[in-house]
Structure formats: structure tokens, C-alpha cells
Tab-separated table of C-alpha atoms and ligand atoms in Angstrom:
chain	number	residue	atom	x	y	z
A	68	UNK	CA	292.035	270.724	148.894
A	69	UNK	CA	289.040	271.314	151.034
A	70	UNK	CA	289.042	273.680	153.992
A	71	UNK	CA	289.591	270.962	156.388
A	72	UNK	CA	290.585	268.152	153.911
A	73	UNK	CA	292.951	266.547	156.411
A	74	UNK	CA	289.903	265.113	158.072
A	75	UNK	CA	287.423	262.567	156.894
A	76	UNK	CA	283.928	261.530	157.871
A	77	UNK	CA	283.032	257.891	157.072
A	78	UNK	CA	280.097	256.978	155.362
A	79	UNK	CA	278.335	253.913	156.575
A	80	UNK	CA	275.568	252.081	154.879
A	81	UNK	CA	273.374	249.556	156.472
A	82	UNK	CA	271.853	246.600	154.923
A	83	UNK	CA	271.319	242.744	155.663
A	84	UNK	CA	272.477	239.513	153.857
A	85	UNK	CA	268.924	238.323	153.005
A	86	UNK	CA	268.468	240.398	149.994
A	87	UNK	CA	270.602	238.515	147.783
A	88	UNK	CA	273.994	239.512	145.885
A	89	UNK	CA	272.565	241.412	143.169
A	90	UNK	CA	270.578	243.891	145.519
A	91	UNK	CA	273.334	244.094	147.663
A	92	UNK	CA	275.711	245.165	144.737
A	93	UNK	CA	273.365	247.831	143.958
A	94	UNK	CA	273.179	249.007	147.488
A	95	UNK	CA	276.807	249.289	147.533
A	96	UNK	CA	276.943	251.139	144.140
A	97	UNK	CA	274.143	253.728	145.199
A	98	UNK	CA	275.960	254.241	148.598
A	99	UNK	CA	279.142	254.865	146.742
A	100	UNK	CA	277.561	257.448	144.446
A	101	UNK	CA	276.096	259.014	147.509
A	102	UNK	CA	279.568	259.433	149.251
A	103	UNK	CA	281.187	260.589	146.280
A	104	UNK	CA	278.656	263.010	145.726
A	105	UNK	CA	278.614	264.602	149.225
A	106	UNK	CA	282.590	264.264	149.111
A	107	UNK	CA	282.589	266.617	146.084
A	108	UNK	CA	280.000	269.083	147.783
A	109	UNK	CA	281.413	272.564	148.157
A	110	UNK	CA	279.529	273.091	151.460
A	111	UNK	CA	281.120	269.980	152.940
A	112	UNK	CA	284.710	270.727	154.276
A	113	UNK	CA	286.100	267.317	154.971
A	114	UNK	CA	286.397	264.214	152.922
A	115	UNK	CA	283.643	261.933	152.918
A	116	UNK	CA	284.971	258.170	152.779
A	117	UNK	CA	282.738	255.469	151.682
A	118	UNK	CA	282.973	252.090	153.667
A	119	UNK	CA	281.735	248.903	152.651
A	120	UNK	CA	278.012	248.317	153.410
A	121	UNK	CA	277.597	246.603	156.639
A	122	UNK	CA	275.326	243.628	157.030
A	123	UNK	CA	276.059	241.817	160.329
A	124	UNK	CA	276.900	242.792	163.853
A	125	UNK	CA	280.353	241.796	163.300
A	126	UNK	CA	281.139	243.930	160.581
A	127	UNK	CA	279.324	246.954	162.102
A	128	UNK	CA	281.290	246.506	165.345
A	129	UNK	CA	284.694	246.363	163.454
A	130	UNK	CA	283.684	249.364	161.290
A	131	UNK	CA	283.037	251.587	164.437
A	132	UNK	CA	285.830	250.586	166.188
A	133	UNK	CA	288.218	251.215	163.356
A	134	UNK	CA	286.345	254.706	163.078
A	135	UNK	CA	286.967	255.390	166.886
A	136	UNK	CA	290.548	254.646	166.474
A	137	UNK	CA	291.215	256.462	163.144
A	138	UNK	CA	292.998	259.872	163.826
A	139	UNK	CA	291.682	261.345	160.451
A	140	UNK	CA	288.116	260.277	160.974
A	141	UNK	CA	286.054	262.979	162.880
A	142	UNK	CA	282.805	261.269	162.583
A	143	UNK	CA	280.549	258.929	161.027
A	144	UNK	CA	277.456	259.311	158.765
A	145	UNK	CA	275.034	256.407	158.996
A	146	UNK	CA	272.187	255.654	156.433
A	147	UNK	CA	270.046	252.635	155.727
A	148	UNK	CA	269.772	252.062	152.133
A	149	UNK	CA	267.547	248.943	153.180
A	150	UNK	CA	266.134	247.553	156.400
A	151	UNK	CA	268.882	246.685	158.455
A	152	UNK	CA	267.606	244.921	161.789
A	153	UNK	CA	268.995	247.181	164.646
A	154	UNK	CA	269.973	244.939	167.240
A	155	UNK	CA	272.522	244.321	164.901
A	156	UNK	CA	273.941	248.107	165.643
A	157	UNK	CA	273.973	247.742	169.488
A	158	UNK	CA	277.327	246.657	170.014
A	159	UNK	CA	278.782	248.897	167.411
A	160	UNK	CA	277.188	252.001	168.301
A	161	UNK	CA	278.092	251.605	171.936
A	162	UNK	CA	281.642	251.180	170.770
A	163	UNK	CA	281.588	254.065	168.675
A	164	UNK	CA	283.612	257.221	169.993
A	165	UNK	CA	283.324	259.618	167.119
A	166	UNK	CA	280.125	262.010	166.665
A	167	UNK	CA	277.357	260.307	164.618
A	168	UNK	CA	274.965	262.044	162.106
A	169	UNK	CA	271.989	259.788	160.865
A	170	UNK	CA	271.231	260.851	157.375
A	171	UNK	CA	267.749	260.416	156.463
A	172	UNK	CA	267.749	260.197	152.616
A	173	UNK	CA	267.291	257.904	149.706
A	174	UNK	CA	269.230	257.098	146.465
A	175	UNK	CA	266.275	258.141	144.156
A	176	UNK	CA	264.455	261.629	144.416
A	177	UNK	CA	261.753	260.865	142.833
A	178	UNK	CA	259.262	257.590	142.733
A	179	UNK	CA	259.260	256.170	139.298
A	180	UNK	CA	255.358	255.877	139.632
A	181	UNK	CA	254.499	253.721	136.885
A	182	UNK	CA	257.634	251.496	137.245
A	183	UNK	CA	257.210	250.663	140.939
A	184	UNK	CA	257.290	246.707	141.432
A	185	UNK	CA	258.396	244.881	144.426
A	186	UNK	CA	262.135	244.651	143.256
A	187	UNK	CA	262.091	248.513	143.602
A	188	UNK	CA	260.357	248.505	147.110
A	189	UNK	CA	262.997	245.919	148.081
A	190	UNK	CA	265.937	247.856	147.423
A	191	UNK	CA	264.580	251.488	148.606
A	192	UNK	CA	263.480	251.235	151.969
A	193	UNK	CA	265.314	254.432	153.861
A	194	UNK	CA	261.847	255.123	154.815
A	195	UNK	CA	261.482	252.312	157.243
A	196	UNK	CA	265.249	251.423	157.509
A	197	UNK	CA	266.125	254.635	159.132
A	198	UNK	CA	263.043	254.365	161.772
A	199	UNK	CA	264.316	251.144	162.647
A	200	UNK	CA	267.908	252.532	162.994
A	201	UNK	CA	266.922	255.642	164.873
A	202	UNK	CA	264.881	253.343	167.194
A	203	UNK	CA	267.995	252.149	168.562
A	204	UNK	CA	270.031	255.217	168.453
A	205	UNK	CA	267.166	256.513	170.872
A	206	UNK	CA	267.020	253.315	173.013
A	207	UNK	CA	270.997	253.656	173.505
A	208	UNK	CA	270.416	257.478	174.268
A	209	UNK	CA	273.081	258.459	171.690
A	210	UNK	CA	274.154	261.898	171.250
A	211	UNK	CA	273.779	262.598	167.438
A	212	UNK	CA	272.344	264.575	164.860
A	213	UNK	CA	269.585	263.826	162.527
A	214	UNK	CA	269.577	265.150	159.052
A	215	UNK	CA	266.635	264.456	156.745
A	216	UNK	CA	266.529	265.453	153.013
A	217	UNK	CA	267.323	264.603	149.726
A	218	UNK	CA	271.309	264.071	149.457
A	219	UNK	CA	271.718	266.150	146.488
A	220	UNK	CA	269.746	269.092	147.556
A	221	UNK	CA	272.156	271.793	148.728
A	222	UNK	CA	270.411	272.564	151.769
A	223	UNK	CA	270.858	269.040	153.293
A	224	UNK	CA	274.411	269.143	152.102
A	225	UNK	CA	274.794	272.355	153.927
A	226	UNK	CA	273.562	270.870	157.079
A	227	UNK	CA	276.037	267.946	156.755
A	228	UNK	CA	278.705	270.193	156.182
A	229	UNK	CA	277.809	272.255	159.335
A	230	UNK	CA	277.993	269.031	161.389
A	231	UNK	CA	281.173	268.127	159.794
A	232	UNK	CA	282.832	271.654	160.857
A	233	UNK	CA	281.418	271.007	164.553
A	234	UNK	CA	283.186	267.577	164.388
A	235	UNK	CA	286.297	269.239	163.256
A	236	UNK	CA	285.898	271.373	166.384
A	237	UNK	CA	285.280	268.689	168.635
A	238	UNK	CA	288.541	267.069	167.222
A	239	UNK	CA	290.559	269.968	167.984
A	240	UNK	CA	289.339	270.539	171.287
A	241	UNK	CA	289.930	266.791	172.201
A	242	UNK	CA	293.546	267.516	171.400
A	243	UNK	CA	294.037	271.064	172.500
A	244	UNK	CA	296.708	272.301	174.763
A	245	UNK	CA	296.240	275.925	176.190
A	246	UNK	CA	299.025	277.700	177.952
A	247	UNK	CA	298.270	280.433	180.484
A	248	UNK	CA	300.529	282.967	181.660
A	249	UNK	CA	299.531	284.035	185.126
A	250	UNK	CA	296.204	283.297	186.507
A	251	UNK	CA	292.885	284.990	186.226
A	252	UNK	CA	292.100	288.360	186.982
A	253	UNK	CA	291.853	288.746	190.752
A	254	UNK	CA	288.422	288.500	192.246
A	255	UNK	CA	286.563	287.882	188.876
A	256	UNK	CA	284.109	284.880	189.029
A	257	UNK	CA	283.045	284.508	185.398
A	258	UNK	CA	286.529	283.593	184.220
A	259	UNK	CA	287.299	280.914	186.704
A	260	UNK	CA	286.387	277.385	186.073
A	261	UNK	CA	287.235	273.703	186.861
A	262	UNK	CA	289.985	272.769	184.590
A	263	UNK	CA	289.631	268.978	185.743
A	264	UNK	CA	285.986	268.913	184.712
A	265	UNK	CA	286.892	270.976	181.336
A	266	UNK	CA	289.591	268.214	180.264
A	267	UNK	CA	287.186	265.279	180.917
A	268	UNK	CA	284.503	266.808	179.056
A	269	UNK	CA	286.005	268.574	176.299
A	270	UNK	CA	289.662	267.311	176.231
A	271	UNK	CA	291.451	270.446	176.641
A	272	UNK	CA	294.576	270.354	178.745
A	273	UNK	CA	295.119	274.079	180.281
A	274	UNK	CA	298.796	274.412	181.413
A	275	UNK	CA	299.876	277.425	183.680
A	276	UNK	CA	303.329	279.398	183.367
A	277	UNK	CA	304.874	282.077	185.082
A	278	UNK	CA	305.162	285.306	182.739
A	279	UNK	CA	308.771	285.276	183.691
A	280	UNK	CA	308.955	281.992	181.076
A	281	UNK	CA	307.582	284.493	178.515
A	282	UNK	CA	309.578	287.718	179.481
A	283	UNK	CA	312.913	285.656	179.398
A	284	UNK	CA	312.033	284.408	175.887
A	285	UNK	CA	311.367	287.957	174.839
A	286	UNK	CA	314.688	289.115	175.996
A	287	UNK	CA	316.248	286.056	174.092
A	288	UNK	CA	314.618	286.975	170.703
A	289	UNK	CA	317.331	287.707	167.784
A	290	UNK	CA	317.091	291.260	166.469
A	291	UNK	CA	316.715	289.824	162.843
A	292	UNK	CA	313.745	288.354	163.807
A	293	UNK	CA	312.251	291.513	164.841
A	294	UNK	CA	313.405	293.304	161.878
A	295	UNK	CA	311.740	290.742	159.681
A	296	UNK	CA	308.507	290.843	161.794
A	297	UNK	CA	308.418	294.666	161.828
A	298	UNK	CA	308.658	294.632	158.041
A	299	UNK	CA	305.633	292.310	157.989
A	300	UNK	CA	303.577	294.853	159.964
A	301	UNK	CA	304.831	297.731	157.494
A	302	UNK	CA	303.767	295.534	154.598
A	303	UNK	CA	300.174	294.755	156.182
A	304	UNK	CA	299.031	297.694	157.859
A	305	UNK	CA	298.837	301.480	158.009
A	306	UNK	CA	301.643	302.060	160.534
A	307	UNK	CA	301.185	305.377	162.514
A	308	UNK	CA	303.899	307.757	161.845
A	309	UNK	CA	305.644	307.696	165.490
A	310	UNK	CA	306.198	303.882	164.859
A	311	UNK	CA	307.993	304.140	161.461
A	312	UNK	CA	311.495	304.110	161.033
A	313	UNK	CA	313.166	307.316	162.856
A	314	UNK	CA	309.722	307.741	164.516
A	315	UNK	CA	309.783	308.707	168.239
A	316	UNK	CA	308.073	305.433	169.238
A	317	UNK	CA	309.906	302.916	166.857
A	318	UNK	CA	311.393	300.979	169.863
A	319	UNK	CA	307.990	300.296	171.090
A	320	UNK	CA	307.058	298.562	167.874
A	321	UNK	CA	310.227	296.695	167.874
A	322	UNK	CA	309.319	295.567	171.382
A	323	UNK	CA	305.692	294.472	170.269
A	324	UNK	CA	307.313	292.574	167.708
A	325	UNK	CA	309.776	290.860	170.127
A	326	UNK	CA	306.775	289.589	172.358
A	327	UNK	CA	305.114	288.293	169.007
A	328	UNK	CA	308.291	286.363	168.147
A	329	UNK	CA	308.556	284.942	171.666
A	330	UNK	CA	304.911	284.147	172.236
A	331	UNK	CA	304.960	282.249	168.731
A	332	UNK	CA	308.091	280.194	169.643
A	333	UNK	CA	306.640	279.593	172.877
A	334	UNK	CA	303.464	278.108	171.152
A	335	UNK	CA	304.947	276.243	168.568
A	336	UNK	CA	307.775	274.674	170.857
A	337	UNK	CA	304.906	273.447	173.231
A	338	UNK	CA	302.414	272.671	170.517
A	339	UNK	CA	299.837	275.048	171.979
A	340	UNK	CA	296.783	276.192	170.129
A	341	UNK	CA	295.492	278.662	172.656
A	342	UNK	CA	296.885	281.186	175.310
A	343	UNK	CA	295.583	283.495	178.087
A	344	UNK	CA	297.443	286.400	179.751
A	345	UNK	CA	296.495	289.087	182.141
A	346	UNK	CA	297.225	292.562	182.826
A	347	UNK	CA	297.981	291.622	186.546
A	348	UNK	CA	300.804	289.255	185.708
A	349	UNK	CA	303.266	291.068	183.249
A	350	UNK	CA	306.356	290.909	185.197
A	351	UNK	CA	309.298	291.579	182.685
A	352	UNK	CA	306.944	292.440	179.940
A	353	UNK	CA	307.272	296.130	178.617
A	354	UNK	CA	303.859	296.332	177.234
A	355	UNK	CA	300.591	294.202	177.741
A	356	UNK	CA	300.595	291.953	174.464
A	357	UNK	CA	298.432	293.703	172.099
A	358	UNK	CA	299.328	293.333	168.582
A	359	UNK	CA	300.830	289.818	169.291
A	360	UNK	CA	297.400	288.668	170.788
A	361	UNK	CA	295.532	290.085	167.808
A	362	UNK	CA	297.866	288.555	165.010
A	363	UNK	CA	297.951	285.078	166.830
A	364	UNK	CA	294.112	285.129	166.665
A	365	UNK	CA	294.307	286.084	163.122
A	366	UNK	CA	296.432	283.180	162.515
A	367	UNK	CA	293.726	280.897	164.275
A	368	UNK	CA	295.102	280.558	167.983
A	369	UNK	CA	292.602	280.796	170.572
A	370	UNK	CA	293.115	283.893	172.903
A	371	UNK	CA	291.665	284.885	176.180
A	372	UNK	CA	292.398	287.941	178.052
A	373	UNK	CA	292.336	288.244	182.043
A	374	UNK	CA	293.382	284.634	182.200
A	375	UNK	CA	289.923	283.587	180.688
A	376	UNK	CA	291.001	280.143	179.335
A	377	UNK	CA	287.306	278.985	178.594
A	378	UNK	CA	286.751	281.677	176.145
A	379	UNK	CA	290.245	281.130	174.581
A	380	UNK	CA	289.272	277.837	174.102
A	381	UNK	CA	286.031	278.452	172.177
A	382	UNK	CA	287.808	280.957	170.198
A	383	UNK	CA	290.301	278.202	169.099
A	384	UNK	CA	287.303	275.777	168.327
A	385	UNK	CA	285.389	278.329	166.592
A	386	UNK	CA	288.410	279.276	164.274
A	387	UNK	CA	288.899	275.721	163.372
A	388	UNK	CA	285.378	275.095	162.861
A	389	UNK	CA	285.335	278.153	160.295
A	390	UNK	CA	288.436	277.282	158.221
A	391	UNK	CA	287.670	278.534	154.732
A	392	UNK	CA	284.712	280.313	155.445
A	393	UNK	CA	284.051	284.146	155.069
A	394	UNK	CA	284.376	286.405	157.781
A	395	UNK	CA	286.411	286.281	160.853
A	396	UNK	CA	286.382	285.093	164.727
A	397	UNK	CA	287.332	287.130	167.363
A	398	UNK	CA	287.769	287.273	171.127
A	399	UNK	CA	285.063	290.007	172.260
A	400	UNK	CA	283.765	291.743	175.450
A	401	UNK	CA	280.492	293.416	175.801
A	402	UNK	CA	281.572	296.990	176.759
A	403	UNK	CA	278.889	299.721	176.466
A	404	UNK	CA	275.580	300.405	175.182
A	405	UNK	CA	273.741	303.025	173.014
A	406	UNK	CA	270.201	303.058	174.383
A	407	UNK	CA	268.251	304.782	171.896
A	408	UNK	CA	264.648	303.512	171.854
A	409	UNK	CA	264.804	303.706	168.393
A	410	UNK	CA	267.338	300.597	168.163
A	411	UNK	CA	269.511	299.937	170.935
A	412	UNK	CA	273.124	298.817	170.197
A	413	UNK	CA	276.077	297.280	171.694
A	414	UNK	CA	279.476	298.398	171.582
A	415	UNK	CA	281.917	295.623	171.843
A	416	UNK	CA	285.804	295.869	172.082
A	417	UNK	CA	288.637	295.118	174.652
A	418	UNK	CA	291.497	296.852	175.923
A	419	UNK	CA	293.619	295.774	172.896
A	420	UNK	CA	292.934	292.018	171.928
A	421	UNK	CA	290.346	292.004	169.148
A	422	UNK	CA	291.268	289.917	166.176
A	423	UNK	CA	291.518	291.841	162.763
A	424	UNK	CA	289.857	288.959	161.085
A	425	UNK	CA	286.508	290.447	162.000
A	426	UNK	CA	287.094	293.469	160.072
A	427	UNK	CA	287.132	293.915	156.244
A	428	UNK	CA	288.291	297.415	156.006
A	429	UNK	CA	291.385	299.288	156.896
A	430	UNK	CA	293.423	297.844	159.947
A	431	UNK	CA	296.071	300.535	161.225
A	432	UNK	CA	298.989	299.702	163.575
A	433	UNK	CA	298.921	302.379	166.340
A	434	UNK	CA	300.341	303.007	169.779
A	435	UNK	CA	298.466	304.669	172.629
A	436	UNK	CA	298.708	305.027	176.511
A	437	UNK	CA	296.880	302.086	178.370
A	438	UNK	CA	296.506	303.015	182.068
A	439	UNK	CA	295.631	299.675	183.348
A	440	UNK	CA	298.632	297.074	184.041
A	441	UNK	CA	300.873	299.763	184.619
A	442	UNK	CA	303.288	299.205	181.767
A	443	UNK	CA	304.766	301.260	178.748
A	444	UNK	CA	302.145	302.073	175.844
A	445	UNK	CA	301.219	298.946	174.001
A	446	UNK	CA	301.099	298.691	170.242
A	447	UNK	CA	297.808	297.686	168.832
A	448	UNK	CA	295.755	297.150	165.665
A	449	UNK	CA	292.813	299.470	165.321
A	450	UNK	CA	289.973	299.013	163.045
A	451	UNK	CA	285.907	298.507	162.778
A	452	UNK	CA	284.419	295.059	162.452
A	453	UNK	CA	282.617	294.364	159.221
A	454	UNK	CA	278.846	294.530	158.972
A	455	UNK	CA	276.346	291.424	158.582
A	456	UNK	CA	274.971	288.748	160.708
A	457	UNK	CA	277.221	287.270	163.445
A	458	UNK	CA	277.018	285.154	166.688
A	459	UNK	CA	278.388	285.812	170.122
A	460	UNK	CA	279.328	282.551	172.104
A	461	UNK	CA	279.952	282.246	175.739
A	462	UNK	CA	281.361	279.020	177.575
A	463	UNK	CA	280.801	279.199	181.449
A	464	UNK	CA	281.279	276.920	184.311
A	465	UNK	CA	278.080	276.669	186.424
A	466	UNK	CA	279.919	274.672	189.207
A	467	UNK	CA	278.339	271.318	188.423
A	468	UNK	CA	278.309	271.803	184.346
A	469	UNK	CA	279.330	273.574	181.830
A	470	UNK	CA	277.162	275.959	179.468
A	471	UNK	CA	277.428	277.345	176.131
A	472	UNK	CA	275.318	280.457	175.376
A	473	UNK	CA	275.030	281.841	172.038
A	474	UNK	CA	273.163	285.044	170.885
A	475	UNK	CA	272.424	285.966	167.238
A	476	UNK	CA	273.449	289.260	166.477
A	477	UNK	CA	273.790	292.005	163.412
A	478	UNK	CA	277.075	293.548	162.958
A	479	UNK	CA	276.442	297.401	161.811
A	480	UNK	CA	278.425	300.391	161.335
A	481	UNK	CA	279.039	302.938	164.084
A	482	UNK	CA	276.856	305.986	163.995
A	483	UNK	CA	279.762	308.139	163.810
A	484	UNK	CA	283.606	307.287	163.141
A	485	UNK	CA	285.062	306.299	166.647
A	486	UNK	CA	288.194	308.302	166.288
A	487	UNK	CA	288.862	308.402	169.946
A	488	UNK	CA	288.890	304.685	170.644
A	489	UNK	CA	291.983	303.132	169.276
A	490	UNK	CA	290.792	299.540	169.495
A	491	UNK	CA	289.251	296.825	167.295
A	492	UNK	CA	285.577	297.775	167.721
A	493	UNK	CA	282.184	296.199	166.817
A	494	UNK	CA	278.855	297.511	167.114
A	495	UNK	CA	275.793	295.369	166.741
A	496	UNK	CA	272.061	294.872	167.269
A	497	UNK	CA	270.686	291.855	169.323
A	498	UNK	CA	267.892	289.711	168.120
A	499	UNK	CA	265.116	289.639	168.651
A	500	UNK	CA	265.499	292.881	170.443
A	501	UNK	CA	267.702	294.174	173.244
A	502	UNK	CA	265.655	293.883	176.112
A	503	UNK	CA	264.652	290.214	175.427
A	504	UNK	CA	268.461	289.150	174.292
A	505	UNK	CA	270.196	290.867	177.265
A	506	UNK	CA	267.521	289.755	179.861
A	507	UNK	CA	267.992	286.237	178.626
A	508	UNK	CA	271.873	286.197	178.871
A	509	UNK	CA	271.576	287.873	182.325
A	510	UNK	CA	269.374	285.177	183.693
A	511	UNK	CA	271.570	282.497	182.132
A	512	UNK	CA	274.603	283.802	183.884
A	513	UNK	CA	276.367	284.628	180.613
A	514	UNK	CA	279.788	286.199	180.705
A	515	UNK	CA	280.807	289.381	179.378
A	516	UNK	CA	283.965	287.817	177.484
A	517	UNK	CA	282.547	286.001	174.399
A	518	UNK	CA	283.864	284.643	170.844
A	519	UNK	CA	282.298	286.804	168.230
A	520	UNK	CA	282.161	285.034	164.856
A	521	UNK	CA	280.960	286.354	161.364
A	522	UNK	CA	281.793	282.869	159.812
A	523	UNK	CA	279.513	280.462	161.727
A	524	UNK	CA	276.112	280.378	162.774
A	525	UNK	CA	273.975	278.778	165.594
A	526	UNK	CA	273.448	275.286	164.361
A	527	UNK	CA	277.187	274.809	164.269
A	528	UNK	CA	277.565	275.932	167.799
A	529	UNK	CA	274.601	273.529	168.890
A	530	UNK	CA	276.021	270.650	167.007
A	531	UNK	CA	279.394	270.953	168.814
A	532	UNK	CA	277.504	271.378	172.078
A	533	UNK	CA	275.709	268.262	171.240
A	534	UNK	CA	278.723	266.375	170.509
A	535	UNK	CA	280.618	267.239	173.551
A	536	UNK	CA	277.617	266.846	176.032
A	537	UNK	CA	277.241	270.412	177.117
A	538	UNK	CA	274.024	272.248	177.621
A	539	UNK	CA	273.423	274.610	174.971
A	540	UNK	CA	271.278	278.037	175.139
A	541	UNK	CA	270.424	279.871	172.083
A	542	UNK	CA	269.105	283.661	172.069
A	543	UNK	CA	267.714	284.201	168.703
A	544	UNK	CA	264.978	285.617	166.569
A	545	UNK	CA	262.491	283.045	168.276
A	546	UNK	CA	263.444	283.876	171.752
A	547	UNK	CA	260.956	285.004	174.407
A	548	UNK	CA	261.897	285.672	178.202
A	549	UNK	CA	259.175	283.653	179.832
A	550	UNK	CA	260.048	280.216	177.389
A	551	UNK	CA	263.727	280.907	178.065
A	552	UNK	CA	263.512	281.156	181.984
A	553	UNK	CA	261.470	277.741	181.775
A	554	UNK	CA	264.147	276.259	179.608
A	555	UNK	CA	266.794	277.078	182.318
A	556	UNK	CA	264.599	275.476	184.819
A	557	UNK	CA	264.063	272.361	183.125
A	558	UNK	CA	267.430	272.155	181.937
A	559	UNK	CA	268.722	272.709	185.515
A	560	UNK	CA	266.632	269.640	186.373
A	561	UNK	CA	267.869	267.831	183.415
A	562	UNK	CA	271.586	268.123	184.159
A	563	UNK	CA	271.095	267.480	187.879
A	564	UNK	CA	269.507	264.252	186.927
A	565	UNK	CA	271.482	263.181	184.102
A	566	UNK	CA	274.792	263.434	185.794
A	567	UNK	CA	273.412	260.464	188.469
A	568	UNK	CA	275.154	259.469	191.580
A	569	UNK	CA	278.875	258.702	191.684
B	1868	MN	MN1	288.104	291.740	179.589
């Protein structure tokens, strides 16, 4: 089973009737071979489903309507083997409600130089068929991805796979339900946002609950379920002595497990894919959820602290996009800096809620005081993030639109063990350098909460932003402040104009 094998993209080939039956049979056979080849590509995580060659406006419209209605279909790949007069595509593309990838390839890699005749030229017309198609895509102003390259080239397949993952992220956010316990942390700006606008643009439904709903459920959890979960903790982590059987703080571990059981049942019963909580609304809870939030994230749920539902949405989306890829994804916060001129570093962490999927080393289960929140000491997982390239992603509400900002980073080991910092921790360098990356992040109004992912790259986030029609800003190796500042100004004007009058 492929990592996202419950989803499909449809492979749609355009042609027209005038070529005659023999050529059209060949078009269908070649298109099927490409669809099968892409379906078996390791870098493409969904099923690639061949659809009969479309040769007239009626068939194009019918296929696009069918794709739009299919719950399994997360996107459509279109390719023109021959010429396919593109006015035939207008109605279909206008009806298409799924992401579109225009694949610019051709069936044969090499020209058979000495053998080429007009029959060959008649059959292999992608070079101009795809230009005709793209003209209408652009005239319609369609949001889409264009990928050019030979279909058997791993680099081409990789880019198609990246887009497929983004399409699965879109499918997820279209259906996502998020439960928030309590509101945002009081007086904080960046975690706020317009939930109606978010639902209109992304699809996610953000639903509020009293933390009393959760604490009642915690009190009702059966002891046997707590026993089972504690045993799971003991099997999975290095559990601190005081939390082990007979230890002085054993009951705190059982309480943490009780919170996790209740949260999981709440999420499952309500079909929620993401949650938020906040230390300011803990009525009836004995601890701020630490290990519970961490383990829910490790199982693919979205999470945001201090009521940060936008980051929780993005954690969930990136978790779905990243399924089956190496490296994890977590809620993260830019916390504090190491400003050595030889190479400034960022230390990222949170009070508790960092996902152990970003670690590739030892994870221990510990209990320590937490002054904030005014509750008992919370149980948490403690670890260092693994090293290597990663990305941080923020979703912010600019008032008139949403904005996604990504920064490419390189995770590194801490200079010395962080023995007195018992949380999930990550240390990284910024690309292209500390000053450029942080200045750009700040002038873009980026939040301190992010999604950190070792599994996905900037192109996937860009593809997702394109699909959902969201402004996207990337800070990476090629970024410079002056150009970035101009991009912000141009972007401001574009989104203002693009929204139009209502
Ligand atoms: Mn925070």
C-alpha cells in the first residue's frame, strides 16, 4: 500500500477526433503506459488512475465533473499527447474543483532521428499541444502547477509526488474539524484569526469547547485504560524513576495518562483531526496536557498551544502530506538565540508540546515543575530533535487575507547537552543567514509559533498554498531583504486587487 494509497489522482489525456482510430488507439495505449508508470513510481504516494482519452468538450466536462465529485480523487494530471484544441477545455476546466497539474512531457524520450515521418509527427505533438492547453489555463486564471520533464525521470516523478502530497493536504484541510479547549491566550495578537474566513478559504471548521467538557471526561476514564496506557509509556520511553511503579510521582503519570485517554476519546467521537488548549483555561485539569499533546501529534493529530488554531491546522496538514516520509513534524516555537558571530543559532522548544517524531534519538518521560498555568507538575517527553535540513511554516491572518511563511533551516546538535531544559528541543541555523532570515520573517509579520518539519520541503508548502489560493512567502538560500521587501509590497497590492469589490 502506498503511503497515501487511499487517494487517487486522475491522469487525463487530451486529443481530438480528427486523427483517426489507429492514432487514437496509440494515444490511449501510450497514456495508459504513462499512468501505470507514474502509479508505480516510489515517489508518488497516491494511486495514479488512467482515464479514457478525452476528445471533445462533452467528455472533458463529464470527466472534470466526475473528478470534482469523487471523494477519492484529490487532483487531476492533464497531458496533451496530440493537439487538443483548448476551447474544448474551457467548460471542463471551469467546472473542475480539484487541484490541477499540467504535465508537460512526451511519451518517447528520444527522437528516432532517421525514422521520423509525418505519422510520428502526427502522434507526438505534446510540444505544441501542451502550449495550446496552457494558453487556456492561463486565460482562465487557473491556479495550477506545471511540471515539465520526461515522465520516467525520477526528478519529474518526485515533483509530481510532491504536488500529490500537497493535494492530500488540501483534501485534509477541506474536511478538517478542529476542537479548541478555551480561547486564545489573552491579549496575544498573532494566534487570533478569522475562523469564518479560514473555513471559506481552507475548509477547516474550528469548534470551541469548555475545558470542563474535557475535565469531566478525564474524571470518567476507567482505571484499566489508564493501566494500559501507562504500560505503553513504559514500553516506549525511558520513564523517570519517580514516575515508575512505587515512585513518589506515580500518580502524576497516571493522571497524565488519564488526560490522554480522555482527549483521544474526545477526538475520535467528534472526528476531530486537530486540537488546541491553553494554560489559561485549565479548569478541572490537574496538569497542562504535555505528554498527551506530544503523543497525539506523534499519531498525526494537529496541535497548537495557547489556543493557536491556525498552527494546529498546519501541523495536521503537514502531518498528512508527510505520511510515509522520513523525519517528523511538530508544533514549534522560536524561543531563544545563540548569537555567536561565527554562526548564530536558534533554540526552538515549547513549555511542553513538541512532537517526539522530530527526534531520532532517546526519548525520556519525565516530570518537572511548570510555573505557568498554576497546576501540578506536568509529565512530558524530553528529547533532542534530529539533525539535517528542515523547514518551519507559519500561517498568519493579515486581517484581509491569510499568509503562509516558510523558512528553510538546518537542524544541528546543541553545543552542549541541555541538561537543565527538560522539554523537546531543537537547535538550528537559518538560511541564507541569521540576519537575513529573521529580518525577512519579522517584516513579513511571521508568528513565533510554527510547524517544524524534517519531512517536507518548501515546494510542497508552495504547492499547497497555490491550491488553496493563499499568499506564500519563502525565506531560503536565495533570499535577500531588499527583494523580499519588494515582494511584500507587490503582494500587498496583488491580494488587495485580486479580492476585488464585494
Ligand atoms: Mn507558545
